[in-house]
PDB file of C-alpha atoms in Angstrom:
ATOM      1  CA  UNK A1160      -0.809  -2.539 -30.835  1.00  0.00           C
ATOM      2  CA  UNK A1161      -0.962  -0.134 -27.889  1.00  0.00           C
ATOM      3  CA  UNK A1162       0.326  -1.257 -24.493  1.00  0.00           C
ATOM      4  CA  UNK A1163      -2.335  -1.490 -21.770  1.00  0.00           C
ATOM      5  CA  UNK A1164      -2.590   1.581 -19.574  1.00  0.00           C
ATOM      6  CA  UNK A1165      -1.640   1.221 -15.918  1.00  0.00           C
ATOM      7  CA  UNK A1166      -4.195   1.684 -13.167  1.00  0.00           C
ATOM      8  CA  UNK A1167      -4.292   5.076 -11.502  1.00  0.00           C
ATOM      9  CA  UNK A1168      -3.104   5.144  -7.886  1.00  0.00           C
ATOM     10  CA  UNK A1169      -5.732   7.136  -5.975  1.00  0.00           C
ATOM     11  CA  UNK A1170      -4.757   9.722  -3.370  1.00  0.00           C
ATOM     12  CA  UNK A1171      -5.608   9.141   0.276  1.00  0.00           C
ATOM     13  CA  UNK A1172      -5.327   6.258   2.732  1.00  0.00           C
ATOM     14  CA  UNK A1173      -3.576   3.172   1.386  1.00  0.00           C
ATOM     15  CA  UNK A1174      -4.901   0.249   3.419  1.00  0.00           C
ATOM     16  CA  UNK A1175      -2.828  -2.834   4.159  1.00  0.00           C
ATOM     17  CA  UNK A1176      -4.620  -6.124   4.712  1.00  0.00           C
ATOM     18  CA  UNK A1177      -1.997  -7.979   6.743  1.00  0.00           C
ATOM     19  CA  UNK A1178      -2.361 -11.627   7.754  1.00  0.00           C
ATOM     20  CA  UNK A1179      -0.443 -11.015  11.001  1.00  0.00           C
ATOM     21  CA  UNK A1180      -2.885  -8.368  12.261  1.00  0.00           C
ATOM     22  CA  UNK A1181      -6.225  -9.686  13.523  1.00  0.00           C
ATOM     23  CA  UNK A1182      -5.374 -13.183  12.237  1.00  0.00           C
ATOM     24  CA  UNK A1183      -8.643 -14.648  13.512  1.00  0.00           C
ATOM     25  CA  UNK A1184     -10.431 -12.827  10.683  1.00  0.00           C
ATOM     26  CA  UNK A1185      -9.800 -13.959   7.115  1.00  0.00           C
ATOM     27  CA  UNK A1186      -7.985 -11.768   4.630  1.00  0.00           C
ATOM     28  CA  UNK A1187     -11.084 -11.628   2.468  1.00  0.00           C
ATOM     29  CA  UNK A1188     -13.281 -10.526   5.361  1.00  0.00           C
ATOM     30  CA  UNK A1189     -10.789  -7.855   6.416  1.00  0.00           C
ATOM     31  CA  UNK A1190     -10.530  -6.586   2.845  1.00  0.00           C
ATOM     32  CA  UNK A1191     -14.312  -6.471   2.557  1.00  0.00           C
ATOM     33  CA  UNK A1192     -14.536  -4.289   5.664  1.00  0.00           C
ATOM     34  CA  UNK A1193     -11.833  -1.963   4.350  1.00  0.00           C
ATOM     35  CA  UNK A1194     -13.520  -1.592   0.980  1.00  0.00           C
ATOM     36  CA  UNK A1195     -16.927  -1.072   2.620  1.00  0.00           C
ATOM     37  CA  UNK A1196     -15.417   1.955   4.346  1.00  0.00           C
ATOM     38  CA  UNK A1197     -14.375   3.434   1.028  1.00  0.00           C
ATOM     39  CA  UNK A1198     -10.817   2.118   0.683  1.00  0.00           C
ATOM     40  CA  UNK A1199      -9.688   2.756  -2.881  1.00  0.00           C
ATOM     41  CA  UNK A1200      -6.464   0.784  -2.661  1.00  0.00           C
ATOM     42  CA  UNK A1201      -5.871  -2.392  -0.663  1.00  0.00           C
ATOM     43  CA  UNK A1202      -2.493  -4.084  -0.388  1.00  0.00           C
ATOM     44  CA  UNK A1203      -2.456  -7.741   0.627  1.00  0.00           C
ATOM     45  CA  UNK A1204       0.526  -8.604   2.820  1.00  0.00           C
ATOM     46  CA  UNK A1205       0.560 -12.362   3.325  1.00  0.00           C
ATOM     47  CA  UNK A1206       3.840 -13.333   4.965  1.00  0.00           C
ATOM     48  CA  UNK A1207       2.246 -16.116   7.048  1.00  0.00           C
ATOM     49  CA  UNK A1208      -0.245 -17.491   4.535  1.00  0.00           C
ATOM     50  CA  UNK A1209       0.633 -20.631   2.496  1.00  0.00           C
ATOM     51  CA  UNK A1210       0.940 -19.801  -1.179  1.00  0.00           C
ATOM     52  CA  UNK A1211      -2.145 -21.730  -2.326  1.00  0.00           C
ATOM     53  CA  UNK A1212      -4.279 -20.047   0.310  1.00  0.00           C
ATOM     54  CA  UNK A1213      -2.715 -16.695  -0.560  1.00  0.00           C
ATOM     55  CA  UNK A1214      -3.571 -17.147  -4.221  1.00  0.00           C
ATOM     56  CA  UNK A1215      -7.173 -18.121  -3.443  1.00  0.00           C
ATOM     57  CA  UNK A1216      -7.608 -15.151  -1.106  1.00  0.00           C
ATOM     58  CA  UNK A1217      -6.047 -12.754  -3.593  1.00  0.00           C
ATOM     59  CA  UNK A1218      -8.392 -13.862  -6.357  1.00  0.00           C
ATOM     60  CA  UNK A1219     -11.364 -13.179  -4.096  1.00  0.00           C
ATOM     61  CA  UNK A1220     -10.069  -9.793  -2.994  1.00  0.00           C
ATOM     62  CA  UNK A1221      -9.269  -8.787  -6.574  1.00  0.00           C
ATOM     63  CA  UNK A1222     -12.855  -9.587  -7.572  1.00  0.00           C
ATOM     64  CA  UNK A1223     -14.195  -7.669  -4.570  1.00  0.00           C
ATOM     65  CA  UNK A1224     -12.060  -4.629  -5.323  1.00  0.00           C
ATOM     66  CA  UNK A1225     -13.005  -4.635  -9.010  1.00  0.00           C
ATOM     67  CA  UNK A1226     -16.707  -4.642  -8.127  1.00  0.00           C
ATOM     68  CA  UNK A1227     -16.227  -1.655  -5.840  1.00  0.00           C
ATOM     69  CA  UNK A1228     -13.818   0.335  -8.012  1.00  0.00           C
ATOM     70  CA  UNK A1229     -10.786  -0.193  -5.767  1.00  0.00           C
ATOM     71  CA  UNK A1230      -7.272  -1.397  -6.557  1.00  0.00           C
ATOM     72  CA  UNK A1231      -5.784  -4.601  -5.164  1.00  0.00           C
ATOM     73  CA  UNK A1232      -1.997  -4.762  -4.862  1.00  0.00           C
ATOM     74  CA  UNK A1233       0.075  -7.667  -3.554  1.00  0.00           C
ATOM     75  CA  UNK A1234       3.062  -7.283  -1.273  1.00  0.00           C
ATOM     76  CA  UNK A1235       6.195  -9.014  -2.568  1.00  0.00           C
ATOM     77  CA  UNK A1236       4.593 -11.962  -4.407  1.00  0.00           C
ATOM     78  CA  UNK A1237       4.774 -11.074  -8.086  1.00  0.00           C
ATOM     79  CA  UNK A1238       3.715 -14.618  -9.009  1.00  0.00           C
ATOM     80  CA  UNK A1239       0.542 -14.383  -6.925  1.00  0.00           C
ATOM     81  CA  UNK A1240      -0.252 -10.941  -8.352  1.00  0.00           C
ATOM     82  CA  UNK A1241       0.029 -12.251 -11.907  1.00  0.00           C
ATOM     83  CA  UNK A1242      -1.966 -15.431 -11.324  1.00  0.00           C
ATOM     84  CA  UNK A1243      -4.729 -13.556  -9.489  1.00  0.00           C
ATOM     85  CA  UNK A1244      -4.809 -10.695 -12.023  1.00  0.00           C
ATOM     86  CA  UNK A1245      -4.120  -8.107  -9.299  1.00  0.00           C
ATOM     87  CA  UNK A1246      -3.510  -4.475 -10.181  1.00  0.00           C
ATOM     88  CA  UNK A1247       0.132  -4.609  -9.210  1.00  0.00           C
ATOM     89  CA  UNK A1248       2.706  -5.273  -6.511  1.00  0.00           C
ATOM     90  CA  UNK A1249       4.675  -3.544  -3.817  1.00  0.00           C
ATOM     91  CA  UNK A1250       8.218  -4.773  -3.254  1.00  0.00           C
ATOM     92  CA  UNK A1251      10.531  -4.049  -0.354  1.00  0.00           C
ATOM     93  CA  UNK A1252      14.232  -3.932   0.335  1.00  0.00           C
ATOM     94  CA  UNK A1253      14.683  -7.709   0.249  1.00  0.00           C
ATOM     95  CA  UNK A1254      12.008  -8.657  -2.282  1.00  0.00           C
ATOM     96  CA  UNK A1255      12.125  -9.142  -6.051  1.00  0.00           C
ATOM     97  CA  UNK A1256      14.201  -6.338  -7.637  1.00  0.00           C
ATOM     98  CA  UNK A1257      12.112  -3.531  -9.093  1.00  0.00           C
ATOM     99  CA  UNK A1258      13.278  -4.004 -12.669  1.00  0.00           C
ATOM    100  CA  UNK A1259      12.460  -7.722 -12.500  1.00  0.00           C
ATOM    101  CA  UNK A1260       9.016  -7.044 -11.072  1.00  0.00           C
ATOM    102  CA  UNK A1261       8.369  -4.610 -13.926  1.00  0.00           C
ATOM    103  CA  UNK A1262       9.631  -7.100 -16.504  1.00  0.00           C
ATOM    104  CA  UNK A1263       7.333  -9.817 -15.169  1.00  0.00           C
ATOM    105  CA  UNK A1264       4.271  -7.615 -14.756  1.00  0.00           C
ATOM    106  CA  UNK A1265       4.612  -5.748 -18.029  1.00  0.00           C
ATOM    107  CA  UNK A1266       3.451  -2.170 -18.574  1.00  0.00           C
ATOM    108  CA  UNK A1267      -0.153  -2.578 -17.495  1.00  0.00           C
ATOM    109  CA  UNK A1268       0.236  -2.976 -13.715  1.00  0.00           C
ATOM    110  CA  UNK A1269       1.507  -0.833 -10.873  1.00  0.00           C
ATOM    111  CA  UNK A1270       4.854  -1.390  -9.205  1.00  0.00           C
ATOM    112  CA  UNK A1271       5.552   0.254  -5.859  1.00  0.00           C
ATOM    113  CA  UNK A1272       8.900   0.147  -4.066  1.00  0.00           C
ATOM    114  CA  UNK A1273       9.928   0.792  -0.469  1.00  0.00           C
ATOM    115  CA  UNK A1274      12.729   3.377  -0.238  1.00  0.00           C
ATOM    116  CA  UNK A1275      14.467   5.281   2.548  1.00  0.00           C
ATOM    117  CA  UNK A1276      15.619   8.459   0.800  1.00  0.00           C
ATOM    118  CA  UNK A1277      15.651  10.518  -2.412  1.00  0.00           C
ATOM    119  CA  UNK A1278      18.442   8.396  -3.900  1.00  0.00           C
ATOM    120  CA  UNK A1279      16.242   5.344  -3.505  1.00  0.00           C
ATOM    121  CA  UNK A1280      13.279   7.138  -5.077  1.00  0.00           C
ATOM    122  CA  UNK A1281      15.326   8.095  -8.119  1.00  0.00           C
ATOM    123  CA  UNK A1282      16.652   4.563  -8.472  1.00  0.00           C
ATOM    124  CA  UNK A1283      13.089   3.221  -8.224  1.00  0.00           C
ATOM    125  CA  UNK A1284      11.963   5.514 -11.021  1.00  0.00           C
ATOM    126  CA  UNK A1285      14.864   4.394 -13.217  1.00  0.00           C
ATOM    127  CA  UNK A1286      13.966   0.748 -12.551  1.00  0.00           C
ATOM    128  CA  UNK A1287      10.352   1.216 -13.645  1.00  0.00           C
ATOM    129  CA  UNK A1288       8.430   1.920 -10.429  1.00  0.00           C
ATOM    130  CA  UNK A1289       5.232   3.968 -10.410  1.00  0.00           C
ATOM    131  CA  UNK A1290       5.387   5.126  -6.795  1.00  0.00           C
ATOM    132  CA  UNK A1291       7.512   4.710  -3.682  1.00  0.00           C
ATOM    133  CA  UNK A1292       6.692   3.883  -0.089  1.00  0.00           C
ATOM    134  CA  UNK A1293       8.837   6.047   2.197  1.00  0.00           C
ATOM    135  CA  UNK A1294       9.435   5.499   5.891  1.00  0.00           C
ATOM    136  CA  UNK A1295       9.167   4.655   8.624  1.00  0.00           C
ATOM    137  CA  UNK A1296       7.802   8.099   9.450  1.00  0.00           C
ATOM    138  CA  UNK A1297       6.888   7.092  12.996  1.00  0.00           C
ATOM    139  CA  UNK A1298       7.791   4.122  15.211  1.00  0.00           C
ATOM    140  CA  UNK A1299       5.806   0.995  14.311  1.00  0.00           C
ATOM    141  CA  UNK A1300       5.384  -2.442  15.833  1.00  0.00           C
ATOM    142  CA  UNK A1301       3.491  -3.976  12.903  1.00  0.00           C
ATOM    143  CA  UNK A1302       6.651  -4.807  10.987  1.00  0.00           C
ATOM    144  CA  UNK A1303      10.279  -4.850  12.071  1.00  0.00           C
ATOM    145  CA  UNK A1304      12.042  -2.269   9.900  1.00  0.00           C
ATOM    146  CA  UNK A1305      15.861  -2.078   9.780  1.00  0.00           C
ATOM    147  CA  UNK A1306      15.863   1.672   9.184  1.00  0.00           C
ATOM    148  CA  UNK A1307      15.781   4.785  11.385  1.00  0.00           C
ATOM    149  CA  UNK A1308      12.541   6.660  11.975  1.00  0.00           C
ATOM    150  CA  UNK A1309      12.424   9.656   9.627  1.00  0.00           C
ATOM    151  CA  UNK A1310      10.011  11.983  11.369  1.00  0.00           C
ATOM    152  CA  UNK A1311       7.760  14.398   9.483  1.00  0.00           C
ATOM    153  CA  UNK A1312      10.388  17.016   8.653  1.00  0.00           C
ATOM    154  CA  UNK A1313      12.774  14.588   6.946  1.00  0.00           C
ATOM    155  CA  UNK A1314       9.834  12.840   5.289  1.00  0.00           C
ATOM    156  CA  UNK A1315       8.582  16.133   3.808  1.00  0.00           C
ATOM    157  CA  UNK A1316      12.057  16.947   2.498  1.00  0.00           C
ATOM    158  CA  UNK A1317      12.239  13.667   0.584  1.00  0.00           C
ATOM    159  CA  UNK A1318       8.695  14.116  -0.735  1.00  0.00           C
ATOM    160  CA  UNK A1319       9.651  17.509  -2.191  1.00  0.00           C
ATOM    161  CA  UNK A1320      12.540  16.016  -4.164  1.00  0.00           C
ATOM    162  CA  UNK A1321      11.046  12.639  -5.092  1.00  0.00           C
ATOM    163  CA  UNK A1322      10.428  12.098  -8.810  1.00  0.00           C
ATOM    164  CA  UNK A1323       7.603   9.669  -7.970  1.00  0.00           C
ATOM    165  CA  UNK A1324       4.433   9.899  -5.847  1.00  0.00           C
ATOM    166  CA  UNK A1325       5.194   9.047  -2.227  1.00  0.00           C
ATOM    167  CA  UNK A1326       3.188   6.781   0.070  1.00  0.00           C
ATOM    168  CA  UNK A1327       4.030   7.512   3.701  1.00  0.00           C
ATOM    169  CA  UNK A1328       4.627   4.312   5.679  1.00  0.00           C
ATOM    170  CA  UNK A1329       5.291   3.383   9.290  1.00  0.00           C
ATOM    171  CA  UNK A1330       3.144   4.099  12.318  1.00  0.00           C
ATOM    172  CA  UNK A1331       0.446   6.022  10.456  1.00  0.00           C
ATOM    173  CA  UNK A1332      -3.025   6.184  12.003  1.00  0.00           C
ATOM    174  CA  UNK A1333      -5.936   8.479  12.671  1.00  0.00           C
ATOM    175  CA  UNK A1334      -3.936  10.592  15.137  1.00  0.00           C
ATOM    176  CA  UNK A1335      -1.287  11.579  12.593  1.00  0.00           C
ATOM    177  CA  UNK A1336      -2.525  10.891   9.055  1.00  0.00           C
ATOM    178  CA  UNK A1337      -3.489  14.536   8.569  1.00  0.00           C
ATOM    179  CA  UNK A1338       0.096  15.558   9.352  1.00  0.00           C
ATOM    180  CA  UNK A1339       1.397  13.016   6.837  1.00  0.00           C
ATOM    181  CA  UNK A1340      -0.921  14.437   4.169  1.00  0.00           C
ATOM    182  CA  UNK A1341       0.134  17.987   5.063  1.00  0.00           C
ATOM    183  CA  UNK A1342       3.769  16.924   4.614  1.00  0.00           C
ATOM    184  CA  UNK A1343       2.996  16.197   0.975  1.00  0.00           C
ATOM    185  CA  UNK A1344       2.279  12.468   0.955  1.00  0.00           C
ATOM    186  CA  UNK A1345       0.348  11.263  -2.071  1.00  0.00           C
ATOM    187  CA  UNK A1346      -0.997   8.395   0.049  1.00  0.00           C
ATOM    188  CA  UNK A1347      -0.586   7.204   3.626  1.00  0.00           C
ATOM    189  CA  UNK A1348      -0.287   3.498   4.403  1.00  0.00           C
ATOM    190  CA  UNK A1349      -2.301   2.305   7.395  1.00  0.00           C
ATOM    191  CA  UNK A1350      -2.252  -1.164   8.934  1.00  0.00           C
ATOM    192  CA  UNK A1351      -2.998  -1.712  12.625  1.00  0.00           C
ATOM    193  CA  UNK A1352      -4.902   1.518  13.205  1.00  0.00           C
ATOM    194  CA  UNK A1353      -7.551   0.351  10.748  1.00  0.00           C
ATOM    195  CA  UNK A1354      -7.567  -3.420  11.297  1.00  0.00           C
ATOM    196  CA  UNK A1355      -7.577  -3.195  15.106  1.00  0.00           C
ATOM    197  CA  UNK A1356     -10.275  -0.521  15.275  1.00  0.00           C
ATOM    198  CA  UNK A1357     -13.562  -1.437  16.950  1.00  0.00           C
ATOM    199  CA  UNK A1358     -15.272  -0.687  13.632  1.00  0.00           C
ATOM    200  CA  UNK A1359     -12.904  -1.168  10.692  1.00  0.00           C
ATOM    201  CA  UNK A1360     -15.307   0.254   8.141  1.00  0.00           C
ATOM    202  CA  UNK A1361     -15.931   3.437  10.109  1.00  0.00           C
ATOM    203  CA  UNK A1362     -12.225   3.890  10.805  1.00  0.00           C
ATOM    204  CA  UNK A1363     -11.468   3.842   7.072  1.00  0.00           C
ATOM    205  CA  UNK A1364     -13.985   6.648   6.588  1.00  0.00           C
ATOM    206  CA  UNK A1365     -12.384   8.632   9.404  1.00  0.00           C
ATOM    207  CA  UNK A1366      -8.921   8.135   7.944  1.00  0.00           C
ATOM    208  CA  UNK A1367     -10.052   9.391   4.535  1.00  0.00           C
ATOM    209  CA  UNK A1368     -11.633  12.493   6.062  1.00  0.00           C
ATOM    210  CA  UNK A1369      -8.529  13.234   8.133  1.00  0.00           C
ATOM    211  CA  UNK A1370      -6.225  12.801   5.134  1.00  0.00           C
ATOM    212  CA  UNK A1371      -8.260  15.302   3.138  1.00  0.00           C
ATOM    213  CA  UNK A1372      -8.249  17.774   6.014  1.00  0.00           C
ATOM    214  CA  UNK A1373      -4.481  17.551   6.224  1.00  0.00           C
ATOM    215  CA  UNK A1374      -4.055  17.789   2.492  1.00  0.00           C
ATOM    216  CA  UNK A1375      -6.118  20.962   2.143  1.00  0.00           C
ATOM    217  CA  UNK A1376      -5.232  22.521   5.481  1.00  0.00           C
ATOM    218  CA  UNK A1377      -8.733  22.311   6.945  1.00  0.00           C
TER     219      UNK A1377
END
């Protein structure tokens, strides 16, 4: 019997639906606005949400994303991802180890891992990851990160040597996403710049256009 194929991680903006940003709006509502703007991958980051509420929200967002042809990934919580039938997880420095996340999820879901350098990217590949999140590229206030800011030049150098597709993370928004794409990023993770925009849906469209311009040198 053939193993199930993993979802394909689409190029472009990688939108984070974070419960600490614009908390007065539900995770499901925020995700709906992101997807309406054309988001093809949405990561749910639910550090403040009780687990039962997180599971309920994830199930709704998974259904929403499936209807619209987008992927839904879950930050850290492998158990929630499995129970909600999400497309995969993203784990960080202090989360479930990559090899354990892969063992739990099996071959049919995506596993992304936060890394800081090429050594980390190679270790992630060996442990079964499909892609890596690399950063912070720029200063960010959304999440406290115990790592130095890379800058675009160092980021591009790691991208060139990474054995896995790289998602640029940390301080990415409309003003710099084209530069991140030009530096070779497969995707660019955006949090506050999208969720705090006056029109979330329109901002997602703008981010996608800017990423493509940077990618193709327009």
